[in-house]
Coordinates of C-alpha atoms in Angstrom, one line a residue:
Chain A
M1 CA 65.0 90.6 107.7
A2 CA 61.6 92.2 109.1
A3 CA 59.7 93.9 106.2
G4 CA 59.7 97.7 107.1
V5 CA 63.3 97.2 108.0
V6 CA 65.6 100.1 107.6
N7 CA 68.9 100.1 106.8
E8 CA 70.3 103.5 107.1
L9 CA 73.8 105.9 107.1
R10 CA 73.8 108.6 108.7
I11 CA 75.6 112.2 108.0
G12 CA 76.0 115.7 108.8
A13 CA 75.9 117.9 105.9
S14 CA 78.3 119.8 106.6
D15 CA 80.5 116.5 107.0
F16 CA 78.3 115.3 103.1
G17 CA 79.5 118.7 101.9
Q18 CA 82.9 117.4 101.9
L19 CA 82.5 114.0 101.0
H20 CA 80.6 115.2 98.5
D21 CA 82.9 117.7 97.9
H22 CA 84.9 115.4 97.0
L23 CA 84.0 113.2 95.6
F24 CA 82.2 115.5 92.5
Q25 CA 85.9 116.8 91.5
P26 CA 85.2 118.9 88.0
D27 CA 87.9 115.7 86.0
R28 CA 85.1 114.1 86.1
D29 CA 87.8 111.5 87.7
E30 CA 86.5 108.7 90.3
H31 CA 87.4 109.1 94.0
G32 CA 86.7 107.2 96.6
A33 CA 86.7 107.8 100.8
L34 CA 86.9 106.1 103.9
L35 CA 84.2 107.4 107.1
L36 CA 84.1 106.3 110.4
A37 CA 80.9 106.0 112.0
G38 CA 79.5 105.0 115.4
E39 CA 76.9 101.8 114.5
H40 CA 72.9 101.4 116.7
P41 CA 72.2 98.4 115.7
A42 CA 68.2 98.2 116.3
A43 CA 65.8 96.0 117.7
D44 CA 63.9 95.2 114.5
G45 CA 67.2 93.9 113.4
G46 CA 68.5 96.6 111.0
L47 CA 71.1 99.2 111.3
L48 CA 71.9 102.5 111.3
L49 CA 75.3 104.1 110.9
C50 CA 76.4 107.9 112.4
V51 CA 78.9 109.3 110.4
R52 CA 81.9 110.4 112.5
E53 CA 84.6 111.3 110.6
V54 CA 85.3 111.3 107.6
H55 CA 88.8 110.7 105.1
P56 CA 88.7 112.0 101.9
L57 CA 91.7 109.1 99.8
G58 CA 94.1 111.1 97.2
I59 CA 95.2 109.1 94.4
K60 CA 98.3 107.0 96.2
E61 CA 95.3 105.6 98.5
F62 CA 92.8 105.1 95.3
P63 CA 94.6 104.9 93.0
P64 CA 94.5 103.0 89.5
G65 CA 92.9 99.0 90.7
E66 CA 93.9 95.9 89.3
Q67 CA 90.3 93.8 89.5
G68 CA 88.8 97.1 89.0
Y69 CA 88.6 101.1 87.6
R70 CA 90.3 101.8 90.9
Q71 CA 90.9 100.4 94.1
L72 CA 91.2 101.5 97.5
A73 CA 95.2 101.3 99.0
A74 CA 95.8 98.4 101.6
S75 CA 98.0 101.7 103.6
A76 CA 94.4 103.3 103.4
L77 CA 92.5 100.4 104.9
A78 CA 95.0 99.7 108.0
R79 CA 95.7 103.3 108.9
L80 CA 91.8 103.8 109.3
G81 CA 90.5 100.9 110.4
N82 CA 93.0 100.4 113.0
R83 CA 92.0 104.4 113.5
A84 CA 88.2 103.2 113.8
A85 CA 89.3 99.9 116.1
D86 CA 90.6 102.7 118.3
E87 CA 88.1 104.4 118.3
G88 CA 85.3 101.7 119.0
L89 CA 83.6 102.8 114.9
A90 CA 83.1 101.1 111.9
L91 CA 84.6 101.7 108.3
V92 CA 81.8 103.0 105.4
S93 CA 83.7 102.5 102.0
A94 CA 82.7 105.4 99.5
H95 CA 83.1 105.8 96.3
S96 CA 82.0 108.1 93.2
H97 CA 80.2 106.5 90.2
P98 CA 80.5 110.8 88.2
I99 CA 78.9 110.0 86.0
S100 CA 75.4 108.9 87.8
D101 CA 72.9 111.4 89.3
D102 CA 70.3 110.4 90.4
R103 CA 69.5 106.4 89.6
T104 CA 73.2 104.3 90.9
G105 CA 73.9 101.0 91.3
L106 CA 77.4 98.5 92.7
S107 CA 79.1 97.4 89.9
T108 CA 80.4 93.3 89.8
D109 CA 83.6 95.6 90.1
D110 CA 82.3 97.3 93.7
L111 CA 80.6 93.9 94.1
A112 CA 83.7 91.8 93.8
A113 CA 86.4 94.3 95.7
H114 CA 83.5 93.4 98.9
E115 CA 84.0 90.2 98.5
R116 CA 88.0 90.3 98.2
I117 CA 89.0 93.0 101.3
F118 CA 84.9 93.1 103.6
K119 CA 86.0 89.7 105.8
H120 CA 89.1 91.9 106.1
L121 CA 88.5 94.7 107.4
L122 CA 85.6 93.5 109.8
D123 CA 88.4 91.6 111.3
I124 CA 90.4 94.6 111.8
T125 CA 87.5 97.2 113.2
A126 CA 86.4 94.3 115.2
A127 CA 83.2 96.1 114.3
G128 CA 79.7 95.1 113.9
S129 CA 79.7 96.3 110.4
V130 CA 81.5 97.2 106.9
T131 CA 79.6 98.5 104.8
G132 CA 80.1 100.3 101.0
I133 CA 78.6 103.6 99.1
A134 CA 78.5 104.0 95.6
F135 CA 77.6 107.1 95.2
G136 CA 75.3 108.7 92.6
R137 CA 75.5 113.2 92.0
R138 CA 71.9 112.5 94.5
S139 CA 71.8 109.1 95.0
A140 CA 73.9 106.4 96.9
A141 CA 73.4 102.7 96.9
G142 CA 74.6 100.5 99.6
E143 CA 75.6 97.0 100.9
I144 CA 76.5 96.1 104.6
W145 CA 78.3 93.1 105.4
R146 CA 77.5 92.9 109.3
S147 CA 79.7 90.6 111.6
D148 CA 77.3 87.7 112.0
G149 CA 77.4 86.9 108.3
S150 CA 74.6 88.9 107.2
R151 CA 75.0 90.6 103.8
H152 CA 72.2 94.0 103.7
V153 CA 71.0 96.0 101.1
L154 CA 71.4 100.1 102.5
D155 CA 68.2 101.4 102.0
Q156 CA 69.1 105.7 102.2
V157 CA 71.8 107.9 103.4
R158 CA 70.3 110.9 104.8
V159 CA 71.8 114.2 105.1
V160 CA 71.1 116.0 108.1
G161 CA 71.6 119.7 108.1
A162 CA 68.7 122.8 107.8
N163 CA 66.7 120.4 105.0
I164 CA 66.5 116.6 105.3
N165 CA 68.0 115.2 102.5
M166 CA 67.1 111.1 102.0
L167 CA 69.7 109.9 99.0
R168 CA 68.7 106.5 97.9
A169 CA 69.6 104.4 94.4
R170 CA 65.9 105.0 92.5
P171 CA 63.9 108.0 93.1
A172 CA 61.3 107.6 94.9
R173 CA 57.6 106.7 92.7
T174 CA 55.8 109.4 92.7
V175 CA 53.2 109.9 95.2
E176 CA 49.4 110.7 94.3
V177 CA 47.7 111.6 98.3
A178 CA 43.7 110.6 98.0
G179 CA 41.2 112.7 99.8
E180 CA 40.9 115.8 100.8
R181 CA 42.2 116.4 104.8
F182 CA 45.6 117.7 103.4
D183 CA 44.7 119.5 99.9
R184 CA 45.4 122.7 101.1
Q185 CA 48.7 122.3 103.1
V186 CA 49.8 120.3 98.9
R187 CA 49.8 122.8 97.6
L188 CA 52.1 124.5 99.1
F189 CA 54.6 121.6 99.5
G190 CA 53.4 119.0 97.0
A191 CA 51.7 114.9 97.8
E192 CA 55.4 113.8 97.8
G193 CA 56.1 116.4 100.9
Q194 CA 52.8 115.2 102.0
A195 CA 54.6 111.2 101.3
R196 CA 57.2 112.2 103.1
L197 CA 55.7 113.5 106.5
G198 CA 53.1 110.8 106.5
G199 CA 56.9 108.4 106.8
L200 CA 58.4 110.1 109.3
H201 CA 58.7 108.8 112.7
V202 CA 57.8 112.4 115.5
G203 CA 59.0 112.1 119.2
V204 CA 57.6 115.4 121.7
I205 CA 59.5 115.6 125.6
G206 CA 56.4 116.7 127.0
V207 CA 53.9 117.3 126.6
G208 CA 52.1 120.0 128.9
G209 CA 51.9 123.8 127.6
G210 CA 53.7 123.8 124.7
G211 CA 54.2 119.9 123.4
S212 CA 50.1 119.4 123.1
I213 CA 50.6 121.7 120.6
L214 CA 52.7 120.9 119.3
A215 CA 51.7 117.4 119.2
E216 CA 47.7 118.3 118.3
Q217 CA 49.8 120.5 115.4
L218 CA 51.9 117.7 114.2
A219 CA 48.3 115.4 113.6
H220 CA 46.7 118.2 111.8
L221 CA 50.6 118.0 109.5
G222 CA 49.6 114.4 109.1
I223 CA 52.5 113.2 110.5
G224 CA 52.8 108.6 110.4
R225 CA 53.9 108.5 113.6
L226 CA 54.0 110.2 117.4
T227 CA 56.0 109.5 120.2
V228 CA 54.9 111.0 122.7
I229 CA 57.1 111.3 126.7
D230 CA 55.5 112.7 130.1
P231 CA 55.2 111.4 133.2
D232 CA 52.9 113.6 134.8
I233 CA 49.7 114.2 135.2
V234 CA 46.7 116.7 134.4
Q235 CA 45.7 119.1 137.3
T236 CA 43.2 121.9 138.1
H237 CA 46.4 124.5 137.1
N238 CA 46.5 122.9 133.3
L239 CA 43.4 123.5 132.1
S240 CA 44.5 126.9 130.6
R241 CA 47.6 125.5 127.7
I242 CA 46.6 122.2 127.2
M243 CA 45.3 121.4 124.4
G244 CA 42.5 118.8 124.2
A245 CA 42.4 118.8 128.5
T246 CA 38.9 118.5 130.2
D247 CA 37.6 119.5 133.6
A248 CA 37.5 115.8 134.3
D249 CA 40.9 114.9 133.0
A250 CA 42.3 117.1 136.1
H251 CA 39.9 115.6 138.4
A252 CA 40.5 112.3 137.2
G253 CA 44.2 112.3 137.6
T254 CA 44.4 111.6 133.5
K255 CA 47.9 111.4 132.3
K256 CA 49.4 114.5 129.9
I257 CA 50.6 111.5 127.3
A258 CA 47.0 109.7 127.0
V259 CA 44.9 113.6 126.3
A260 CA 47.4 114.6 123.7
A261 CA 47.4 111.1 122.2
R262 CA 43.3 111.4 122.4
T263 CA 44.0 114.6 121.0
A264 CA 46.0 113.1 117.9
R265 CA 43.8 110.5 117.0
S266 CA 40.3 112.6 117.0
I267 CA 42.1 114.7 114.1
D268 CA 44.3 112.8 112.3
P269 CA 42.5 108.9 113.7
T270 CA 45.4 106.5 111.7
V271 CA 48.7 108.6 113.4
V272 CA 50.1 105.6 115.2
I273 CA 50.7 106.4 118.6
V274 CA 53.1 105.6 121.1
A275 CA 52.7 107.8 124.6
I276 CA 55.2 106.9 127.7
D277 CA 54.4 107.3 130.8
G278 CA 58.0 107.5 132.0
D279 CA 61.1 110.4 131.9
I280 CA 63.7 110.9 129.7
A281 CA 65.9 110.7 132.4
E282 CA 65.5 106.6 132.8
L283 CA 67.3 104.8 129.8
D284 CA 64.6 102.4 128.8
V285 CA 62.3 106.1 128.4
A286 CA 65.1 107.7 126.4
E287 CA 66.1 105.4 123.8
K288 CA 63.1 105.2 122.8
L289 CA 63.5 108.0 121.0
I290 CA 66.2 106.7 118.2
D291 CA 64.6 105.4 116.2
C292 CA 62.1 108.5 115.6
D293 CA 63.8 110.9 112.3
F294 CA 62.7 114.3 114.2
L295 CA 62.7 115.4 118.0
F296 CA 60.3 118.1 119.9
L297 CA 61.7 119.2 123.8
A298 CA 58.6 120.9 125.6
T299 CA 60.9 120.4 129.4
D300 CA 62.0 123.1 130.8
T301 CA 64.7 120.3 133.6
A302 CA 68.3 120.7 133.1
T303 CA 68.3 116.8 132.6
A304 CA 66.1 116.8 129.8
R305 CA 67.9 119.3 128.1
L306 CA 70.9 117.4 128.3
V307 CA 69.9 113.8 127.8
A308 CA 67.4 114.9 124.4
N309 CA 70.9 116.6 123.6
A310 CA 73.1 113.7 123.7
I311 CA 70.2 112.2 121.9
A312 CA 70.2 114.8 118.5
Q313 CA 74.2 114.9 118.5
S314 CA 75.2 110.9 119.3
F315 CA 72.0 109.7 116.7
L316 CA 72.1 112.3 114.0
I317 CA 68.7 112.8 114.7
P318 CA 67.6 116.9 114.4
L319 CA 66.1 118.3 117.6
V320 CA 64.3 122.0 118.8
Q321 CA 63.5 122.9 121.6
I322 CA 61.2 125.2 122.4
G323 CA 60.7 127.5 125.9
A324 CA 58.3 130.8 126.7
K325 CA 60.0 133.1 129.8
V326 CA 57.7 135.6 131.8
E327 CA 61.6 136.7 133.3
T328 CA 60.0 138.7 137.1
R329 CA 62.4 141.3 139.4
P330 CA 62.5 140.2 142.8
M331 CA 59.9 142.4 143.5
G332 CA 57.4 140.6 140.7
E333 CA 56.8 143.2 137.9
I334 CA 57.5 142.0 135.1
E335 CA 61.5 142.4 133.4
Q336 CA 60.8 140.5 130.3
I337 CA 58.3 138.2 128.7
Y338 CA 60.1 136.1 125.7
T339 CA 59.7 133.0 123.9
A340 CA 62.9 130.9 122.3
V341 CA 62.7 128.6 120.2
R342 CA 65.9 126.2 120.0
P343 CA 67.2 123.6 116.1
V344 CA 69.9 121.8 116.9
L345 CA 72.0 119.8 114.2
P346 CA 75.4 117.9 113.7
R347 CA 78.4 120.2 113.6
R348 CA 75.8 122.9 114.8
G349 CA 76.9 124.0 117.8
C350 CA 74.2 122.0 121.1
L351 CA 72.3 123.1 123.4
A352 CA 75.7 122.5 125.6
C353 CA 78.2 125.1 123.3
A354 CA 75.2 127.8 124.1
G355 CA 76.2 127.0 127.3
L356 CA 71.8 125.9 128.0
I357 CA 72.7 123.4 130.1
D358 CA 73.2 124.2 133.9
P359 CA 75.8 121.8 136.0
Q360 CA 73.7 122.5 139.0
L361 CA 70.4 123.1 137.8
L362 CA 71.6 118.9 136.6
Q363 CA 72.6 118.4 140.3
R364 CA 69.2 119.9 141.8
E365 CA 67.2 117.6 140.1
A366 CA 69.2 114.9 141.1
T367 CA 68.2 114.7 144.6
S368 CA 65.7 113.0 146.9
P369 CA 63.3 115.8 148.5
D370 CA 64.7 115.4 151.9
E371 CA 67.9 116.1 149.8
R372 CA 66.2 119.7 148.7
A373 CA 65.3 120.1 151.5
N374 CA 67.8 119.8 153.5
Q375 CA 70.4 122.1 150.8
N376 CA 67.7 124.2 150.8
Y377 CA 69.4 126.1 153.9
L378 CA 68.9 130.3 153.0
G379 CA 65.3 129.0 152.9
E380 CA 65.0 130.3 149.2
V381 CA 60.6 130.5 148.5
D382 CA 60.5 128.6 144.7
V383 CA 58.1 130.3 143.1
V384 CA 55.7 128.7 140.3
D385 CA 56.6 130.7 136.8
P386 CA 54.0 132.2 134.8
S387 CA 53.3 130.9 131.5
V388 CA 50.5 130.9 129.5
T389 CA 49.2 128.8 126.7
T390 CA 50.5 132.1 124.0
L391 CA 53.0 131.6 124.9
N392 CA 53.6 128.2 123.7
A393 CA 52.0 128.6 121.1
A394 CA 54.1 131.4 119.6
A395 CA 57.3 129.0 120.2
A396 CA 55.4 126.1 119.3
A397 CA 54.4 127.8 116.1
G398 CA 58.0 128.7 114.9
A399 CA 59.8 125.5 116.4
L400 CA 57.1 123.9 113.4
N401 CA 57.9 125.7 110.8
V402 CA 61.7 124.8 110.8
F403 CA 60.3 121.5 111.2
L404 CA 58.0 121.6 108.3
M405 CA 60.2 123.7 106.8
S406 CA 63.3 121.2 106.8
T407 CA 61.1 118.1 106.0
I408 CA 59.8 119.6 102.8
G409 CA 63.4 121.1 101.7
Q410 CA 62.9 124.7 101.9
A411 CA 65.4 125.7 105.0
D412 CA 66.9 128.3 104.6
E413 CA 70.7 127.4 106.3
A414 CA 69.4 130.2 108.5
L415 CA 66.6 128.5 110.1
A416 CA 68.9 126.3 112.3
D417 CA 69.8 129.9 115.0
H418 CA 68.6 130.2 117.9
R419 CA 65.4 132.7 117.6
I420 CA 64.3 134.0 120.3
T421 CA 61.3 136.5 120.2
L422 CA 61.5 139.6 122.5
T423 CA 56.5 138.9 123.0
R424 CA 56.5 142.9 123.6
E425 CA 58.7 144.5 121.9
G426 CA 57.3 141.8 119.1
A427 CA 61.5 141.5 118.2
T428 CA 63.6 138.4 117.1
L429 CA 67.0 138.5 118.5
T430 CA 68.9 135.5 116.1
T431 CA 72.0 133.9 117.5
H432 CA 73.8 131.4 115.2
V433 CA 75.6 129.1 118.3
V434 CA 79.4 128.6 117.6
R435 CA 80.1 124.3 118.4
K436 CA 83.1 124.2 120.5
D437 CA 85.5 121.6 119.1
D438 CA 85.6 120.6 122.8
C439 CA 81.8 120.6 123.3
R440 CA 81.6 116.8 125.0
W441 CA 78.7 116.0 122.8
C442 CA 78.9 117.5 119.5
G443 CA 82.9 118.5 119.7
E444 CA 85.9 117.2 117.5
R445 CA 88.1 115.8 119.7
S446 CA 87.9 111.6 120.9
A447 CA 86.1 111.6 123.9
S448 CA 82.8 113.2 122.6
R449 CA 80.0 111.7 122.2
Y450 CA 78.9 113.0 118.8
A451 CA 77.0 110.6 115.8
R452 CA 79.2 107.8 118.5
A453 CA 75.1 106.3 118.3
D454 CA 76.1 104.4 121.5
V455 CA 73.2 103.8 123.3
R456 CA 75.3 103.8 126.7
L457 CA 77.2 106.5 126.5
L458 CA 73.4 108.3 127.1
P459 CA 73.3 110.7 129.9
C460 CA 70.4 108.7 131.7
R461 CA 70.0 106.5 134.8
P462 CA 70.9 103.1 134.1
R463 CA 68.8 100.6 133.6
S464 CA 67.5 98.7 137.0
T465 CA 69.0 95.3 136.8
Chain B
M1 CA 77.8 97.9 144.5
S2 CA 80.0 96.5 141.3
V3 CA 81.4 99.4 138.9
A4 CA 80.3 98.3 135.8
A5 CA 77.2 98.8 136.4
L6 CA 77.0 102.3 136.6
P7 CA 77.3 105.0 133.4
P8 CA 80.7 104.6 132.8
D9 CA 81.2 108.0 133.1
V10 CA 80.3 107.8 137.1
A11 CA 82.1 104.3 136.9
R12 CA 86.2 106.0 136.1
A13 CA 85.5 108.5 138.5
V14 CA 84.5 106.4 140.6
E15 CA 88.2 103.9 140.1
H16 CA 89.8 108.1 140.5
L17 CA 88.0 108.0 143.7
Q18 CA 90.2 104.6 144.2
E19 CA 93.3 105.6 143.2
T20 CA 93.1 108.7 144.8
F21 CA 92.0 107.1 148.6
P22 CA 93.3 103.2 148.4
G23 CA 91.0 100.5 149.9
R24 CA 88.8 103.6 151.0
I25 CA 86.4 104.4 149.0
N26 CA 82.9 102.1 149.8
V27 CA 80.4 102.6 146.3
E28 CA 76.3 102.2 147.4
A29 CA 73.1 103.3 145.0
H30 CA 71.3 105.5 145.3
E31 CA 68.1 106.5 144.5
S32 CA 68.1 109.8 143.0
S33 CA 71.1 110.7 142.2
G34 CA 72.6 107.1 141.3
T35 CA 75.6 106.8 143.2
I36 CA 76.0 107.4 146.7
V37 CA 80.9 107.3 147.6
R38 CA 82.2 106.9 151.3
I39 CA 86.2 107.8 151.7
S40 CA 86.6 106.0 154.9
D41 CA 89.4 107.8 157.7
V42 CA 89.8 111.0 156.2
A43 CA 91.9 114.1 158.0
L44 CA 89.8 116.7 158.9
G45 CA 92.0 119.2 161.3
E46 CA 91.4 120.8 164.0
G47 CA 88.0 122.2 164.3
W48 CA 86.2 118.2 163.5
S49 CA 85.7 116.9 167.8
A50 CA 87.7 114.0 166.5
S51 CA 90.6 114.4 163.6
T52 CA 89.6 111.5 161.6
G53 CA 85.9 110.8 159.9
E54 CA 84.3 109.6 156.7
L55 CA 83.5 112.5 153.6
W56 CA 79.7 111.1 151.0
C57 CA 79.5 112.7 148.2
A58 CA 76.4 111.5 145.9
I59 CA 78.0 111.5 142.5
P60 CA 75.0 112.0 139.7
F61 CA 73.9 109.6 136.5
H62 CA 74.7 113.3 134.9
Y63 CA 78.1 113.3 135.7
P64 CA 80.8 115.0 134.6
D65 CA 77.4 116.6 133.0
A66 CA 76.2 117.9 136.7
A67 CA 78.1 118.8 139.5
I68 CA 78.9 117.6 142.4
Y69 CA 77.3 118.5 145.6
P70 CA 77.4 118.4 148.8
Y71 CA 79.0 116.7 150.3
Y72 CA 78.4 115.0 154.0
V73 CA 80.8 114.6 157.6
T74 CA 79.6 111.4 159.1
G75 CA 81.7 110.7 162.1
P76 CA 82.8 113.6 164.1
T77 CA 80.7 117.5 164.4
P78 CA 82.4 120.9 163.4
M79 CA 83.7 122.7 166.5
G80 CA 83.2 126.7 167.0
A81 CA 82.0 128.7 164.1
I82 CA 83.7 126.8 161.0
R83 CA 83.7 129.8 158.1
G84 CA 81.4 131.3 156.2
G85 CA 78.5 129.1 157.6
A86 CA 79.1 126.4 154.9
L87 CA 78.5 123.5 157.7
Q88 CA 75.0 122.3 158.0
S89 CA 73.8 120.4 160.9
V90 CA 71.4 117.6 158.9
G91 CA 69.3 113.6 159.1
W92 CA 70.9 112.3 156.3
R93 CA 70.1 108.8 155.0
G94 CA 68.7 108.2 158.6
M95 CA 71.6 109.3 160.1
A96 CA 73.1 112.6 161.5
A97 CA 75.0 114.3 159.8
T98 CA 77.3 118.0 159.5
Q99 CA 76.1 118.7 155.1
V100 CA 79.4 120.6 153.7
S101 CA 77.6 122.9 151.7
L102 CA 80.6 124.2 148.6
R103 CA 79.1 124.9 145.3
H104 CA 81.1 124.8 142.2
N105 CA 80.3 127.9 141.1
A106 CA 81.7 127.6 137.8
W107 CA 81.9 123.6 137.3
D108 CA 83.4 122.9 134.4
P109 CA 82.1 119.7 132.6
L110 CA 84.9 119.9 130.4
R111 CA 88.4 120.3 133.0
D112 CA 86.2 119.2 136.4
T113 CA 86.3 116.2 137.8
A114 CA 85.4 114.2 140.9
V115 CA 88.5 113.8 142.1
G116 CA 89.9 117.2 142.1
S117 CA 85.7 118.8 144.2
V118 CA 87.1 115.4 146.7
L119 CA 89.9 116.8 146.9
L120 CA 89.1 120.8 147.4
T121 CA 86.5 120.2 149.6
L122 CA 89.2 117.9 151.4
A123 CA 92.0 120.9 151.9
W124 CA 88.4 123.9 152.7
L125 CA 87.2 121.3 154.9
Q126 CA 91.6 121.6 156.3
A127 CA 91.7 124.8 157.1
S128 CA 88.7 125.8 158.6

């Protein structure tokens, strides 16, 4: 396996809370659970496992063992192995090392148990992998057996909630940030927080008025890798809003992604930038976001909302959607001016649950210009909405603070709520989105794509063959 | 066009249409939506210049999140006034067609289906 390749298990914070409460009970005994996870084999050889179901095991299904302290009962393995096979998911065995805190490791008994049962579990589930994890209270160590016969260390468990927490076999080494570039912000979140930012890959979908501010500020913060996606060019009417865009760009028809990349590099020459000239509705483009650690959505199309929301829920990637809107009455007078910051996190209610993905708009966006003209038989005139840089900046700043607080572990749960700020009134309205059980993206039911980690299920135009 | 090449939800919708209209479904690629379905030999009712025709619709790549709209009838043309002004003569993909502008305003991705939409549209056409 190549250097830098990561094998990761990702789990929503509420699922992890349930798992942790079961594994670390007041009896201080060892407890076990089986997890069902979607699998995404990355192009670089790494494996991403996204936890979809947590099944705590009682004493009958995790009894005292004959060859170790405890063992998984055959009944549990059969029950959940068959369920994994039916659902197309991989099986993950989890148990606690109750006296371990921020360091843990697989014991020789654990590894011997893998030798005894993992081959059979691969057979029962027909999945690409089976994984065993030992959890300390603040640590995790695991081993992955893949169906090709290879075995790998599980590098990390990522808990995705209002805060993003990483569990590893041992604490990350203490780091020092060289130089003065980040001196002032390190005083807020420390060298470890800065190192965490430097290790992040962040995706920005749309680098117009709002997205260009996001890209610029992310470079200032010192993220390690930035992917920007936009199919459009800079035009003169964009110059009042796109950070870094010049008259020359408007005359030359420079791509917005090129301006975003140039601006970010001018701030921090070390940031690695992937600039994608394309539309997130295309599967080839959408799948490039899957190895991001965090996503921002800064376009106003329903299709982009749908696809970004799907990626966030299918691969458990935190997403924040931003918007700025000036609503006018038919005669042109202003009805409302507001900015929106909408985080999307696992099992918290998604953009679809919030009613923010319009089936009619999706349909309209999938028509050709001629069809759109035919369908506009009532002769409605396209209205160009007002757009002002200060509104974009307000939304972008709100979203960036959600990102920053969650990354450095300072986010309150309430920060994951949707926020509408009424610009004229200075008032903020907060909405806690309630997850719908039957949601196609984040719901509990079998048909939901939550944590399935399957690129083929993204609502995108298929690859051209 | 092979059903296997379609997004899973679209492929399932096409299979359901094939079960509902056996031997009468033709699937073509469409540059914007992804998939066009043609249903041959559909009964149109008495308000048309011929009693049967072809009904077409696009199934967008993000179906069922996206609604199905509009439909097109090729072959016969409507005679006289059709209720609600929901029919327009248009040029579509190089053909003369009647656009059926019946929008599912309350489209629900969890409950509405392509087959249900087609059957509703046919019932409306036949009753017009």
